[in-house]
Short mmCIF file of C-alpha atoms in Angstrom, two decimals:
data_model
loop_
_atom_site.label_atom_id
_atom_site.label_comp_id
_atom_site.label_asym_id
_atom_site.label_seq_id
_atom_site.Cartn_x
_atom_site.Cartn_y
_atom_site.Cartn_z
CA UNK A 269 1.73 -25.60 9.03
CA UNK A 270 -1.47 -23.34 8.96
CA UNK A 271 -1.58 -23.25 5.14
CA UNK A 272 -1.53 -27.23 5.42
CA UNK A 273 -4.03 -27.42 8.01
CA UNK A 274 -6.36 -24.66 6.38
CA UNK A 275 -6.04 -26.69 2.99
CA UNK A 276 -6.98 -30.16 4.67
CA UNK A 277 -9.93 -28.64 5.94
CA UNK A 278 -10.75 -26.99 2.77
CA UNK A 279 -10.41 -30.01 0.61
CA UNK A 280 -12.36 -32.06 3.19
CA UNK A 281 -9.61 -34.10 4.42
CA UNK A 282 -9.92 -32.93 7.85
CA UNK A 283 -13.03 -31.89 9.76
CA UNK A 284 -13.36 -28.27 10.65
CA UNK A 285 -13.93 -28.92 14.60
CA UNK A 286 -11.18 -31.18 14.66
CA UNK A 287 -9.65 -29.66 17.93
CA UNK A 288 -13.21 -29.55 19.44
CA UNK A 289 -13.81 -32.93 18.84
CA UNK A 290 -14.62 -34.74 22.23
CA UNK A 291 -12.13 -37.72 22.48
CA UNK A 292 -13.98 -39.96 24.74
CA UNK A 293 -17.47 -39.34 23.00
CA UNK A 294 -16.65 -39.33 19.27
CA UNK A 295 -12.95 -39.71 18.55
CA UNK A 296 -11.94 -42.97 20.18
CA UNK A 297 -15.18 -44.81 19.66
CA UNK A 298 -15.12 -43.92 16.04
CA UNK A 299 -11.47 -45.01 15.47
CA UNK A 300 -10.80 -47.85 17.88
CA UNK A 301 -14.06 -49.82 17.03
CA UNK A 302 -14.56 -49.00 13.39
CA UNK A 303 -14.49 -51.67 10.82
CA UNK A 304 -12.27 -50.12 8.44
CA UNK A 305 -9.46 -47.46 9.27
CA UNK A 306 -6.49 -46.78 7.09
CA UNK A 307 -4.61 -44.52 9.43
CA UNK A 308 -5.08 -42.87 12.71
CA UNK A 309 -2.98 -40.13 14.19
CA UNK A 310 -2.63 -40.68 17.61
CA UNK A 311 -0.24 -41.31 20.66
CA UNK A 312 1.14 -44.53 21.94
CA UNK A 313 -0.98 -44.18 24.81
CA UNK A 314 -4.10 -44.64 23.22
CA UNK A 315 -3.10 -48.39 22.88
CA UNK A 316 -3.62 -49.01 26.62
CA UNK A 317 -6.75 -46.99 26.57
CA UNK A 318 -8.39 -48.60 23.72
CA UNK A 319 -7.49 -52.21 25.16
CA UNK A 320 -9.24 -51.16 28.30
CA UNK A 321 -12.08 -48.92 27.46
CA UNK A 322 -13.13 -49.41 23.84
CA UNK A 323 -12.12 -52.85 22.69
CA UNK A 324 -11.99 -54.98 25.69
CA UNK A 325 -15.00 -56.74 24.62
CA UNK A 326 -13.21 -57.86 21.23
CA UNK A 327 -10.29 -59.20 23.09
CA UNK A 328 -8.41 -56.20 24.27
CA UNK A 329 -4.59 -56.26 23.66
CA UNK A 330 -4.95 -59.25 21.42
CA UNK A 331 -7.27 -57.65 19.36
CA UNK A 332 -5.28 -54.64 18.96
CA UNK A 333 -2.19 -56.95 18.10
CA UNK A 334 -3.92 -58.38 15.45
CA UNK A 335 -5.41 -55.31 13.76
CA UNK A 336 -3.35 -52.47 14.50
CA UNK A 337 0.27 -51.47 13.46
CA UNK A 338 2.19 -48.47 14.54
CA UNK A 339 4.20 -46.41 12.35
CA UNK A 340 6.12 -43.12 12.09
CA UNK A 341 4.87 -40.28 9.83
CA UNK A 342 6.64 -38.88 6.80
CA UNK A 343 7.79 -35.26 7.44
CA UNK A 344 6.30 -32.93 4.82
CA UNK A 345 9.61 -31.42 3.70
CA UNK A 346 12.09 -34.38 3.63
CA UNK A 347 9.68 -37.39 3.51
CA UNK A 348 12.05 -38.81 6.39
CA UNK A 349 10.12 -40.86 9.21
CA UNK A 350 9.39 -38.36 12.20
CA UNK A 351 7.41 -38.20 15.37
CA UNK A 352 7.09 -35.85 18.31
CA UNK A 353 7.64 -36.19 22.14
CA UNK A 354 7.49 -33.66 24.73
CA UNK A 355 9.54 -35.06 27.51
CA UNK A 356 8.63 -32.67 30.55
CA UNK A 357 11.44 -31.52 32.65
CA UNK A 358 10.70 -31.07 36.35
CA UNK A 359 12.01 -27.67 37.28
CA UNK A 360 12.58 -26.31 40.96
CA UNK A 361 11.33 -22.83 41.34
CA UNK A 362 13.81 -20.12 41.89
CA UNK A 363 11.75 -19.13 44.64
CA UNK A 364 11.92 -22.64 46.47
CA UNK A 365 12.51 -22.47 50.02
CA UNK A 366 13.79 -26.05 50.07
CA UNK A 367 15.55 -26.62 46.80
CA UNK A 368 17.42 -29.41 48.08
CA UNK A 369 14.43 -31.37 49.23
CA UNK A 370 12.80 -30.68 45.75
CA UNK A 371 15.76 -32.05 44.25
CA UNK A 372 16.05 -35.03 46.37
CA UNK A 373 12.28 -35.94 45.53
CA UNK A 374 12.76 -35.83 41.82
CA UNK A 375 15.92 -37.87 42.17
CA UNK A 376 14.03 -40.47 44.26
CA UNK A 377 11.05 -40.85 41.78
CA UNK A 378 13.38 -40.97 38.47
CA UNK A 379 14.06 -44.60 38.90
CA UNK A 380 14.04 -47.22 36.35
CA UNK A 381 11.32 -49.07 38.32
CA UNK A 382 8.96 -46.10 38.72
CA UNK A 383 9.50 -45.03 34.94
CA UNK A 384 8.78 -48.86 33.97
CA UNK A 385 5.40 -48.78 35.93
CA UNK A 386 4.49 -45.83 33.87
CA UNK A 387 5.87 -47.01 30.48
CA UNK A 388 4.30 -50.46 30.79
CA UNK A 389 0.65 -49.36 32.21
CA UNK A 390 0.25 -46.23 29.74
CA UNK A 391 2.58 -47.20 26.80
CA UNK A 392 4.92 -44.37 27.12
CA UNK A 393 8.23 -44.95 25.88
CA UNK A 394 11.37 -45.12 28.13
CA UNK A 395 13.31 -42.04 29.30
CA UNK A 396 16.16 -43.64 31.01
CA UNK A 397 19.02 -45.86 29.63
CA UNK A 398 18.89 -48.00 32.75
CA UNK A 399 14.93 -48.51 32.15
CA UNK A 400 15.42 -49.34 28.55
CA UNK A 401 17.92 -51.96 29.31
CA UNK A 402 16.04 -53.54 32.16
CA UNK A 403 14.42 -56.75 31.36
CA UNK A 404 10.93 -55.48 32.15
CA UNK A 405 11.06 -53.01 29.62
CA UNK A 406 12.97 -55.11 26.73
CA UNK A 407 10.62 -57.92 27.64
CA UNK A 408 7.29 -55.91 26.95
CA UNK A 409 6.29 -56.65 23.48
CA UNK A 410 4.63 -53.15 22.88
CA UNK A 411 7.35 -51.04 24.34
CA UNK A 412 10.10 -53.22 22.60
CA UNK A 413 8.34 -53.11 19.02
CA UNK A 414 7.98 -49.24 19.21
CA UNK A 415 11.26 -48.26 21.07
CA UNK A 416 13.03 -47.47 17.87
CA UNK A 417 10.76 -44.46 17.13
CA UNK A 418 12.77 -42.42 19.61
CA UNK A 419 15.48 -42.41 17.05
CA UNK A 420 13.29 -40.58 14.75
CA UNK A 421 11.76 -38.39 17.35
CA UNK A 422 11.62 -34.51 17.69
CA UNK A 423 11.18 -32.76 21.10
CA UNK A 424 8.82 -29.85 21.81
CA UNK A 425 10.81 -27.28 23.80
CA UNK A 426 10.71 -26.74 27.52
CA UNK A 427 11.10 -23.09 28.49
CA UNK A 428 9.13 -20.88 31.23
CA UNK A 429 7.48 -19.06 28.22
CA UNK A 430 6.49 -22.19 26.81
CA UNK A 431 2.84 -21.97 28.06
CA UNK A 432 2.36 -18.25 26.11
CA UNK A 433 4.09 -19.91 23.14
CA UNK A 434 1.88 -23.30 22.94
CA UNK A 435 -1.35 -21.39 23.49
CA UNK A 436 -0.67 -18.89 20.66
CA UNK A 437 0.14 -21.48 18.23
CA UNK A 438 -2.64 -23.75 19.13
CA UNK A 439 -4.98 -20.43 18.70
CA UNK A 440 -3.69 -20.43 15.46
CA UNK A 441 -4.37 -23.82 14.58
CA UNK A 442 -8.06 -23.38 15.79
CA UNK A 443 -8.36 -20.19 13.66
CA UNK A 444 -7.55 -21.89 10.29
CA UNK A 445 -9.34 -25.01 11.01
CA UNK A 446 -12.57 -23.62 11.85
CA UNK A 447 -12.01 -21.09 9.07
CA UNK A 448 -12.27 -17.99 11.48
CA UNK A 449 -8.95 -16.92 9.89
CA UNK A 450 -6.66 -17.60 6.80
CA UNK A 451 -3.48 -19.13 7.19
CA UNK A 452 -1.68 -15.67 6.69
CA UNK A 453 -4.25 -13.95 9.37
CA UNK A 454 -3.51 -16.85 11.83
CA UNK A 455 0.23 -16.17 11.40
CA UNK A 456 -0.64 -12.46 12.36
CA UNK A 457 -2.75 -13.38 15.34
CA UNK A 458 0.09 -15.68 16.97
CA UNK A 459 2.62 -13.03 16.40
CA UNK A 460 0.25 -10.24 17.85
CA UNK A 461 -0.24 -12.77 20.92
CA UNK A 462 3.28 -13.62 21.27
CA UNK A 463 4.78 -10.11 21.24
CA UNK A 464 2.03 -9.01 23.59
CA UNK A 465 2.73 -11.72 26.04
CA UNK A 466 6.47 -12.42 25.66
CA UNK A 467 7.70 -8.92 24.38
CA UNK A 468 11.54 -9.10 24.21
CA UNK A 469 11.77 -12.81 24.52
CA UNK A 470 10.52 -13.62 21.18
CA UNK A 471 12.00 -12.92 17.77
CA UNK A 472 10.06 -12.64 14.87
CA UNK A 473 11.65 -13.18 11.49
CA UNK B 90 -22.59 -6.38 63.02
CA UNK B 91 -19.04 -7.83 64.20
CA UNK B 92 -19.56 -11.53 63.08
CA UNK B 93 -20.66 -10.34 59.62
CA UNK B 94 -17.92 -7.72 59.47
CA UNK B 95 -15.31 -10.60 60.05
CA UNK B 96 -16.95 -12.88 57.57
CA UNK B 97 -16.95 -10.09 54.68
CA UNK B 98 -13.37 -9.46 55.77
CA UNK B 99 -12.22 -13.03 55.74
CA UNK B 100 -14.16 -14.30 52.75
CA UNK B 101 -14.27 -11.31 50.59
CA UNK B 102 -12.02 -8.46 51.23
CA UNK B 103 -8.86 -10.39 52.10
CA UNK B 104 -9.09 -12.64 49.16
CA UNK B 105 -9.72 -9.60 46.82
CA UNK B 106 -6.74 -8.04 48.22
CA UNK B 107 -4.70 -11.06 47.78
CA UNK B 108 -5.90 -11.35 44.05
CA UNK B 109 -5.08 -7.60 43.40
CA UNK B 110 -1.57 -8.27 44.62
CA UNK B 111 -1.17 -11.44 42.82
CA UNK B 112 -2.34 -9.60 39.70
CA UNK B 113 0.50 -7.26 40.22
CA UNK B 114 3.17 -9.89 40.17
CA UNK B 115 4.43 -12.56 37.34
CA UNK B 116 3.81 -15.71 39.49
CA UNK B 117 3.75 -18.70 37.44
CA UNK B 118 4.53 -22.40 37.75
CA UNK B 119 8.23 -21.60 36.87
CA UNK B 120 8.94 -19.07 39.73
CA UNK B 121 6.15 -20.52 42.25
CA UNK B 122 6.28 -19.52 45.80
CA UNK B 123 3.59 -19.31 48.57
CA UNK B 124 5.63 -16.46 50.16
CA UNK B 125 3.96 -13.11 49.22
CA UNK B 126 7.24 -11.13 49.86
CA UNK B 127 9.35 -13.25 47.43
CA UNK B 128 6.85 -12.71 44.65
CA UNK B 129 8.26 -10.54 41.74
CA UNK B 130 6.23 -7.38 41.51
CA UNK B 131 5.67 -6.05 38.19
CA UNK B 132 3.08 -3.43 38.70
CA UNK B 133 0.62 -3.06 36.04
CA UNK B 134 2.38 -4.99 33.53
CA UNK B 135 -0.41 -7.84 33.67
CA UNK B 136 -3.11 -5.42 32.83
CA UNK B 137 -1.11 -3.86 29.95
CA UNK B 138 -0.83 -7.18 28.50
CA UNK B 139 -4.37 -8.06 29.10
CA UNK B 140 -5.77 -4.71 27.51
CA UNK B 141 -3.68 -5.20 24.36
CA UNK B 142 -4.96 -8.69 24.02
CA UNK B 143 -6.50 -9.04 20.71
CA UNK B 144 -9.23 -11.36 22.05
CA UNK B 145 -10.04 -9.54 25.19
CA UNK B 146 -12.76 -7.50 23.71
CA UNK B 147 -14.24 -10.43 22.14
CA UNK B 148 -14.27 -12.33 25.37
CA UNK B 149 -15.66 -9.40 27.32
CA UNK B 150 -18.71 -9.13 24.75
CA UNK B 151 -19.13 -12.91 25.15
CA UNK B 152 -19.75 -12.52 28.89
CA UNK B 153 -22.20 -9.86 28.42
CA UNK B 154 -24.16 -11.74 25.58
CA UNK B 155 -24.18 -14.87 27.81
CA UNK B 156 -25.14 -13.22 30.89
CA UNK B 157 -27.97 -10.98 29.13
CA UNK B 158 -29.40 -13.67 27.29
CA UNK B 159 -29.31 -16.40 30.08
CA UNK B 160 -30.53 -14.14 32.69
CA UNK B 161 -33.45 -12.51 30.69
CA UNK B 162 -34.55 -15.65 28.96
CA UNK B 163 -34.27 -18.33 31.98
CA UNK B 164 -32.84 -17.13 35.32
CA UNK B 165 -35.61 -14.41 35.19
CA UNK B 166 -37.89 -14.93 32.27
CA UNK B 167 -38.66 -18.54 32.53
CA UNK B 168 -38.22 -18.55 36.31
CA UNK B 169 -41.09 -15.81 36.53
CA UNK B 170 -43.32 -17.73 33.99
CA UNK B 171 -42.88 -21.19 35.89
CA UNK B 172 -43.72 -19.59 39.39
CA UNK B 173 -46.67 -17.97 37.87
CA UNK B 174 -47.82 -21.32 36.11
CA UNK B 175 -47.38 -23.49 39.02
CA UNK B 176 -48.85 -21.07 41.49
CA UNK B 177 -51.97 -21.05 39.27
CA UNK B 178 -52.61 -24.86 39.14
CA UNK B 179 -53.42 -27.30 41.82
CA UNK B 180 -50.93 -27.30 44.84
CA UNK B 181 -49.77 -30.80 44.25
CA UNK B 182 -49.04 -30.35 40.58
CA UNK B 183 -47.40 -27.28 41.25
CA UNK B 184 -44.83 -28.79 43.71
CA UNK B 185 -44.19 -31.59 41.11
CA UNK B 186 -43.43 -29.25 38.40
CA UNK B 187 -41.28 -27.15 40.59
CA UNK B 188 -39.33 -30.21 41.81
CA UNK B 189 -38.55 -31.14 38.12
CA UNK B 190 -37.12 -27.56 37.57
CA UNK B 191 -34.94 -27.94 40.44
CA UNK B 192 -33.18 -31.18 39.00
CA UNK B 193 -30.65 -29.50 36.93
CA UNK B 194 -29.60 -27.36 40.02
CA UNK B 195 -29.17 -30.31 42.19
CA UNK B 196 -27.53 -32.70 39.69
CA UNK B 197 -23.80 -32.53 39.83
CA UNK B 198 -22.53 -30.19 37.24
CA UNK B 199 -20.16 -32.89 35.74
CA UNK B 200 -23.00 -35.40 35.56
CA UNK B 201 -25.36 -32.93 34.17
CA UNK B 202 -22.79 -31.82 31.31
CA UNK B 203 -21.99 -35.50 30.60
CA UNK B 204 -25.88 -36.08 29.89
CA UNK B 205 -26.01 -33.13 27.85
CA UNK B 206 -22.74 -34.03 25.77
CA UNK B 207 -24.34 -37.30 25.08
CA UNK B 208 -27.81 -35.72 24.25
CA UNK B 209 -26.06 -33.36 21.68
CA UNK B 210 -22.97 -35.30 20.32
CA UNK B 211 -22.91 -35.99 16.70
CA UNK B 212 -24.31 -38.81 14.86
CA UNK B 213 -24.34 -41.65 15.55
CA UNK B 214 -23.62 -40.85 19.10
CA UNK B 215 -26.01 -38.18 20.10
CA UNK B 216 -29.39 -39.11 21.41
CA UNK B 217 -31.08 -35.87 19.71
CA UNK B 218 -29.42 -37.01 16.43
CA UNK B 219 -30.68 -40.36 16.87
CA UNK B 220 -34.03 -39.21 17.03
CA UNK B 221 -33.44 -36.99 13.79
CA UNK B 222 -32.28 -40.18 12.08
CA UNK B 223 -35.45 -42.16 13.09
CA UNK B 224 -37.84 -39.22 11.94
CA UNK B 225 -35.85 -38.86 8.68
CA UNK B 226 -34.53 -35.56 9.68
CA UNK B 227 -30.85 -34.39 9.01
CA UNK B 228 -28.40 -34.89 11.65
CA UNK B 229 -26.45 -31.81 12.97
CA UNK B 230 -23.13 -31.62 15.13
CA UNK B 231 -24.80 -29.20 17.49
CA UNK B 232 -21.53 -28.58 19.70
CA UNK B 233 -19.74 -27.13 16.55
CA UNK B 234 -22.63 -25.44 14.81
CA UNK B 235 -24.83 -24.04 17.63
CA UNK B 236 -22.43 -23.64 20.74
CA UNK B 237 -23.89 -20.64 22.21
CA UNK B 238 -27.46 -21.86 22.02
CA UNK B 239 -26.70 -24.58 24.18
CA UNK B 240 -24.40 -22.91 26.49
CA UNK B 241 -27.27 -20.67 27.14
CA UNK B 242 -29.64 -23.64 27.34
CA UNK B 243 -27.82 -25.79 29.78
CA UNK B 244 -26.99 -22.91 31.96
CA UNK B 245 -30.41 -21.48 31.95
CA UNK B 246 -31.93 -24.94 32.89
CA UNK B 247 -29.81 -24.75 35.98
CA UNK B 248 -30.43 -20.95 36.62
CA UNK B 249 -34.25 -21.18 36.52
CA UNK B 250 -34.72 -22.85 39.86
CA UNK B 251 -33.29 -19.94 41.99
CA UNK B 252 -35.53 -17.36 40.54
CA UNK B 253 -38.40 -19.88 40.75
CA UNK B 254 -38.05 -20.64 44.33
CA UNK B 255 -37.70 -16.84 45.27
CA UNK B 256 -40.64 -15.80 43.05
CA UNK B 257 -43.20 -18.62 44.21
CA UNK B 258 -42.42 -17.93 47.89
CA UNK B 259 -43.10 -14.23 47.15
CA UNK B 260 -46.01 -14.82 45.09
CA UNK B 261 -47.73 -17.40 47.75
CA UNK B 262 -47.00 -14.89 50.65
CA UNK B 263 -49.01 -12.23 48.67
CA UNK B 264 -52.16 -11.53 51.18
CA UNK B 265 -55.24 -13.32 49.56
CA UNK B 266 -57.52 -10.08 50.58
CA UNK B 267 -55.53 -8.34 47.59
CA UNK B 268 -56.20 -11.05 45.00
CA UNK B 269 -59.87 -11.31 46.18
CA UNK B 270 -60.42 -7.66 46.11
CA UNK B 271 -59.02 -7.92 42.57
CA UNK B 272 -61.41 -10.66 41.89
CA UNK B 273 -64.42 -8.69 43.04
CA UNK B 274 -63.32 -5.84 40.94
CA UNK B 275 -63.88 -8.51 38.00
CA UNK B 276 -60.09 -8.49 37.02
CA UNK B 277 -58.87 -11.46 34.51
CA UNK B 278 -55.94 -13.60 35.48
CA UNK B 279 -53.80 -11.51 33.12
CA UNK B 280 -54.78 -8.41 34.91
CA UNK B 281 -54.22 -9.83 38.26
CA UNK B 282 -50.76 -10.75 37.39
CA UNK B 283 -49.98 -7.24 35.78
CA UNK B 284 -51.56 -5.09 38.30
CA UNK B 285 -51.28 -7.21 41.53
CA UNK B 286 -48.62 -9.68 41.56
CA UNK B 287 -45.73 -8.39 39.28
CA UNK B 288 -45.88 -4.93 41.22
CA UNK B 289 -45.25 -6.95 44.50
CA UNK B 290 -42.55 -8.86 43.17
CA UNK B 291 -40.35 -5.86 42.62
CA UNK B 292 -38.13 -6.62 45.59
CA UNK B 293 -37.49 -10.31 44.65
CA UNK B 294 -37.05 -9.24 41.16
CA UNK B 295 -34.15 -6.77 41.93
CA UNK B 296 -32.71 -9.58 43.97
CA UNK B 297 -32.92 -12.33 41.55
CA UNK B 298 -31.59 -10.12 38.86
CA UNK B 299 -28.44 -8.73 40.88
CA UNK B 300 -27.64 -12.12 42.36
CA UNK B 301 -28.02 -14.06 39.34
CA UNK B 302 -26.13 -11.57 37.02
CA UNK B 303 -23.09 -11.77 39.31
CA UNK B 304 -23.50 -15.47 39.66
CA UNK B 305 -23.56 -15.80 35.74
CA UNK B 306 -20.49 -13.42 35.47
CA UNK B 307 -18.52 -15.57 37.70
CA UNK B 308 -19.91 -19.17 36.67
CA UNK B 309 -17.68 -20.97 33.99
CA UNK B 310 -17.72 -24.81 34.85
CA UNK B 311 -20.62 -25.74 32.67
CA UNK B 312 -19.18 -23.80 29.73
CA UNK B 313 -15.69 -25.37 30.53
CA UNK B 314 -17.12 -28.71 30.50
CA UNK B 315 -19.57 -28.24 27.41
CA UNK B 316 -17.40 -26.27 24.90
CA UNK B 317 -14.30 -25.12 26.76
CA UNK B 318 -14.72 -21.91 25.27
CA UNK B 319 -14.60 -22.86 21.79
CA UNK B 320 -15.07 -23.72 19.05
CA UNK B 321 -12.54 -21.84 16.90
CA UNK B 322 -11.02 -18.50 18.23
CA UNK B 323 -12.95 -18.18 21.66
CA UNK B 324 -16.40 -18.27 20.27
CA UNK B 325 -17.99 -19.19 23.62
CA UNK B 326 -14.98 -18.15 26.06
CA UNK B 327 -16.33 -15.67 28.92
CA UNK B 328 -14.18 -13.68 31.19
CA UNK B 329 -14.21 -15.99 34.03
CA UNK B 330 -13.44 -18.97 31.77
CA UNK B 331 -10.47 -16.84 30.46
CA UNK B 332 -9.28 -16.39 34.05
CA UNK B 333 -9.51 -19.90 34.91
CA UNK B 334 -7.76 -20.90 31.71
CA UNK B 335 -4.75 -18.26 32.30
CA UNK B 336 -4.42 -19.10 35.97
CA UNK B 337 -5.03 -22.64 36.46
CA UNK B 338 -5.52 -24.60 33.35
CA UNK B 339 -2.66 -24.19 30.86
CA UNK B 340 -1.01 -26.80 28.84
CA UNK B 341 1.07 -29.49 31.20
CA UNK B 342 0.21 -27.29 34.34
CA UNK B 343 2.14 -24.22 33.33
CA UNK B 344 -0.06 -21.74 35.10
CA UNK B 345 0.11 -17.95 35.06
CA UNK B 346 -1.46 -17.17 38.23
CA UNK B 347 -0.36 -13.54 38.21
CA UNK B 348 -2.04 -12.63 34.64
CA UNK B 349 -4.98 -14.86 35.40
CA UNK B 350 -5.40 -12.69 38.67
CA UNK B 351 -5.57 -9.78 36.49
CA UNK B 352 -8.44 -11.07 34.72
CA UNK B 353 -10.23 -11.95 37.84
CA UNK B 354 -9.82 -8.56 39.35
CA UNK B 355 -11.54 -7.11 36.18
CA UNK B 356 -14.42 -9.37 36.86
CA UNK B 357 -14.52 -8.15 40.35
CA UNK B 358 -14.43 -4.46 39.26
CA UNK B 359 -17.41 -5.23 36.56
CA UNK B 360 -19.28 -7.17 39.41
CA UNK B 361 -19.14 -4.10 41.86
CA UNK B 362 -20.04 -1.55 38.91
CA UNK B 363 -23.22 -3.73 37.90
CA UNK B 364 -24.38 -3.95 41.36
CA UNK B 365 -24.12 -0.45 42.02
CA UNK B 366 -26.02 0.38 38.83
CA UNK B 367 -28.58 -2.24 39.60
CA UNK B 368 -28.87 -0.63 43.24
CA UNK B 369 -29.71 2.83 41.54
CA UNK B 370 -32.02 1.54 38.83
CA UNK B 371 -34.23 -0.36 41.29
CA UNK B 372 -33.76 2.39 43.83
CA UNK B 373 -32.68 -0.28 46.58
CA UNK B 374 -32.93 2.13 49.33
CA UNK B 375 -36.49 2.84 48.88
CA UNK B 376 -37.40 -0.74 48.57
CA UNK B 377 -35.71 -1.44 52.05
CA UNK B 378 -37.14 1.36 53.50
CA UNK B 379 -40.34 -0.13 54.65
CA UNK B 380 -42.42 -3.38 53.58
CA UNK B 381 -45.05 -2.48 50.77
CA UNK B 382 -47.25 -5.19 52.15
CA UNK B 383 -48.01 -5.47 55.76
CA UNK B 384 -49.09 -9.02 56.81
CA UNK B 385 -50.72 -9.03 59.96
#
């Protein structure tokens, strides 16, 4: 992965400050309103943001339906279509005084109606079967056109050490893209950080 | 004495003790509790991790660099220059220029940084780059190419006002007799500044240097909003920002309050050590012993 990113910067395909780009000041205004864009890697949630904030004067949703198509990306090794999701799990802290109440609260908000509201307003794909089967979800043009993507998705892991892992991984990305480190050095940086912070919980192969 | 003691206890000592205790626990989102007795005590483990962190040294020296340059160039240096200049021009004009220098301080920091971000954004979005384009100059991606210059500039513009107010009031309270006496002796303006004004500014200078050092050490919101510690590998990450990132702003709220507190405790130690050093170097006890200038 680091080799790929480093190579992309070196060959000029990717900017060296890619992760530092200001999304609202630069990335969205560039990609959403440019006259010609071949591919832009983004999330489904970019759509309502663009419709509301960047292309509202060109017709919002209608403009996007006319000009933009969604697609999966081919995986580097297999060429199979792939995408990425991070379904966050709500966890009740082990030190919670009222785990029952916390559980009841989570159950109360995990309804098809609440998740549909979120899905339709922000274009996030459904997470509940009952939600996906609902008329509201199935009848939504955008959601129903993109829902098949969940068949090809891969999920980021959920773990109490996730934070240390993701920030180390991200540090590696920033190191190679800015040229502060070679891909090999970036891997060493990540291993160093993970073993320092997670200790025995991590196995380096 | 008692009200002051209670204030120090409530707002300094107790928070410090709590943060020290937190820094010895592994409190994070996954095992959150507000009950101090239920937190998992892990001794100095967070400090061991911190000392072994490969970027701790860089973040430490970033902070020193940031404080040193912002303090000397703006919070003290430019503040002194602005005070001297605005006290040697007509009073109304002096007020006007000082009022302008207070603007960055009184502007909400999010708004202030938004203005800066729009100023320095890359072409075609940034205002500076639009001017560069009009003048036929090359355009730059300032945030990526010159992060430190702008971090110091942005914070320095805010920092000038504090020193400026203190120095101005100190200069204006110098008895006119002293300045008149030096005028009679045939002193030039520079000589008056060097031999009359500056020696009498020693106490305000100590105060501003000490206070602003500590203030810069702990301030991070402008850096957070401007560069967020980047680009690349912690290029503009300062110690207080690192504490914030660990304790409060991790990916999807996965906060590590225990580890972040260890960063904060180290910052408290640095601040206390620096304050003691300043007081020794500036001979604080002599300065508060008796006023150098008696105004009757």
